[in-house]
C-alpha positions as a printed NumPy array, in Angstrom:
array([[  6.863,  13.312,  -9.004],
       [  6.464,  10.749,  -6.022],
       [  8.59 ,   9.368,  -3.623],
       [  8.568,   5.596,  -2.489],
       [  8.917,   4.242,   1.112],
       [  9.471,   0.779,   2.378],
       [ 10.983,  -0.593,   5.689],
       [ 14.389,   1.008,   4.523],
       [ 13.002,   4.322,   4.398],
       [ 12.956,   6.42 ,   0.804],
       [ 14.026,   4.271,  -1.831],
       [ 14.09 ,   4.282,  -5.619],
       [ 11.226,   2.837,  -7.425],
       [ 12.576,  -0.213,  -9.43 ],
       [  9.067,  -0.85 , -10.903],
       [  8.859,   0.086, -14.415],
       [  5.613,  -1.618, -15.812],
       [  2.592,   0.71 , -16.659],
       [ -0.651,   0.63 , -14.49 ],
       [ -3.957,  -0.42 , -15.992],
       [ -6.878,   1.103, -14.44 ],
       [ -9.24 ,  -1.66 , -12.771],
       [-12.065,  -2.27 , -15.164],
       [-15.314,  -2.634, -13.711],
       [-16.699,  -5.017, -16.239],
       [-14.285,  -7.911, -16.132],
       [-11.688,  -6.718, -13.325],
       [ -8.711,  -6.098, -15.321],
       [ -7.199,  -5.104, -18.773],
       [ -6.212,  -8.357, -20.505],
       [ -2.715,  -7.526, -20.848],
       [ -2.206,  -5.939, -17.467],
       [  0.624,  -6.818, -15.249],
       [ -0.163,  -3.959, -12.718],
       [ -3.506,  -2.441, -11.798],
       [ -4.358,   0.755, -10.374],
       [ -7.062,   0.206,  -7.885],
       [ -9.747,   3.211,  -6.638],
       [-10.555,   3.084,  -2.995],
       [-14.066,   2.415,  -3.677],
       [-13.166,  -0.918,  -5.454],
       [-14.723,  -4.222,  -3.991],
       [-11.519,  -6.297,  -3.323],
       [-13.738,  -9.549,  -4.348],
       [-13.456,  -8.128,  -8.159],
       [ -9.574,  -7.534,  -8.132],
       [ -7.836, -10.434,  -9.799],
       [ -5.442, -12.475,  -7.418],
       [ -4.38 , -15.451,  -9.783],
       [ -0.813, -14.527, -10.332],
       [ -1.472, -12.606, -13.753],
       [ -1.121,  -9.439, -11.926],
       [  2.602,  -8.387, -10.203],
       [  1.906,  -5.432,  -8.642],
       [ -1.391,  -3.881,  -7.475],
       [ -1.382,   0.073,  -6.483],
       [ -4.251,   0.856,  -4.247],
       [ -5.321,   4.795,  -4.216],
       [ -5.602,   6.966,  -0.833],
       [ -7.136,  10.04 ,  -1.88 ],
       [ -7.079,  11.272,   1.542],
       [ -5.517,  10.325,   4.802],
       [ -8.646,   9.873,   6.466],
       [ -9.715,   7.51 ,   4.066],
       [ -9.1  ,   3.913,   5.273],
       [-10.654,   1.722,   2.615],
       [ -7.283,   0.865,   1.005],
       [ -6.459,  -0.762,   4.245],
       [ -9.248,  -3.033,   3.948],
       [ -8.709,  -3.663,   0.285],
       [ -4.978,  -4.87 ,   1.219],
       [ -6.13 ,  -6.952,   3.706],
       [ -8.817,  -8.693,   1.699],
       [ -6.432,  -9.075,  -1.234],
       [ -3.637, -10.834,   0.984],
       [ -6.482, -12.948,   2.831],
       [ -7.717, -14.046,  -0.852],
       [ -4.11 , -15.264,  -1.812],
       [ -2.54 , -12.5  ,  -3.64 ],
       [  1.42 , -12.869,  -3.046],
       [  2.251,  -9.968,  -5.471],
       [  3.644,  -6.663,  -4.534],
       [  1.187,  -4.253,  -3.203],
       [  1.566,  -0.77 ,  -3.153],
       [ -0.57 ,   2.236,  -1.066],
       [ -0.609,   5.164,  -3.308],
       [ -1.586,   8.775,  -2.464],
       [ -1.843,  10.643,   0.943],
       [ -0.861,   8.04 ,   3.501],
       [  1.033,   9.966,   6.402],
       [  4.094,   8.512,   8.237],
       [  1.751,   7.777,  11.332],
       [  0.012,   5.391,   9.265],
       [  2.73 ,   3.284,   7.66 ],
       [  2.619,   0.443,  10.557],
       [ -1.294,  -0.072,   9.636],
       [ -0.266,  -0.05 ,   5.947],
       [  2.178,  -2.74 ,   6.356],
       [ -0.017,  -4.927,   8.785],
       [ -2.96 ,  -4.762,   6.618],
       [ -0.582,  -6.176,   3.539],
       [  0.968,  -3.43 ,   1.973],
       [  4.573,  -3.878,   0.939],
       [  5.457,   0.086,   0.063],
       [  3.901,   3.076,   0.007],
       [  3.95 ,   6.098,  -2.885],
       [  3.472,   9.461,  -1.8  ],
       [  3.58 ,  12.795,  -3.501],
       [  7.029,  14.89 ,  -3.23 ],
       [  5.198,  17.728,  -1.183],
       [  3.986,  15.283,   1.287],
       [  7.632,  13.573,   1.371],
       [  8.935,  17.15 ,   2.178],
       [  6.667,  17.663,   5.129],
       [  7.41 ,  14.316,   6.453],
       [ 11.037,  13.255,   5.909],
       [ 12.511,   9.899,   6.023],
       [ 13.276,   9.84 ,   9.693],
       [  9.563,   9.931,  10.621],
       [  8.764,   7.024,   8.415],
       [ 11.84 ,   5.029,   9.75 ],
       [ 10.288,   5.539,  13.301],
       [  7.573,   3.281,  11.783],
       [  9.436,   1.128,  10.298],
       [  9.594,  -1.515,  13.367],
       [  5.738,  -2.119,  12.471],
       [  6.209,  -5.757,  13.817],
       [  7.642,  -4.956,  17.217],
       [  5.01 ,  -2.515,  18.37 ],
       [  1.892,  -4.555,  17.609],
       [ -0.471,  -3.671,  20.763],
       [ -2.852,  -6.804,  19.859],
       [  0.236,  -9.193,  20.449],
       [  1.119,  -7.234,  23.609],
       [ -2.776,  -7.855,  24.517],
       [ -2.458, -11.653,  23.847],
       [  0.814, -11.801,  25.757]])
């Protein structure tokens, strides 16, 4: 099982569609409305045309930050659907996940047990504690 996290803390997952793997040949399964994207995917191969309502980007390790780059590139390319980080994201990375474009984070239950909701909520004010904005004045 997994635990979904957004700015309100641990929440129930309301997304019911099935995820299709990102196909290396044409970018997507023809009928897919949700995509599972590996951390080594090239952002330009991921469709952002509105046919996909959810993109879930894999984080195989908390030390693997490629998913943040994928999220940022998808948003810069105009993707406006739901964007979910999936896997080994830790509470300390939540603000970065939100700033890079993710709407939510999905983690395994064992990680949620080690990092309870209060640790995630402590980072939910990700817009207020932006060091770059403080440097700009």
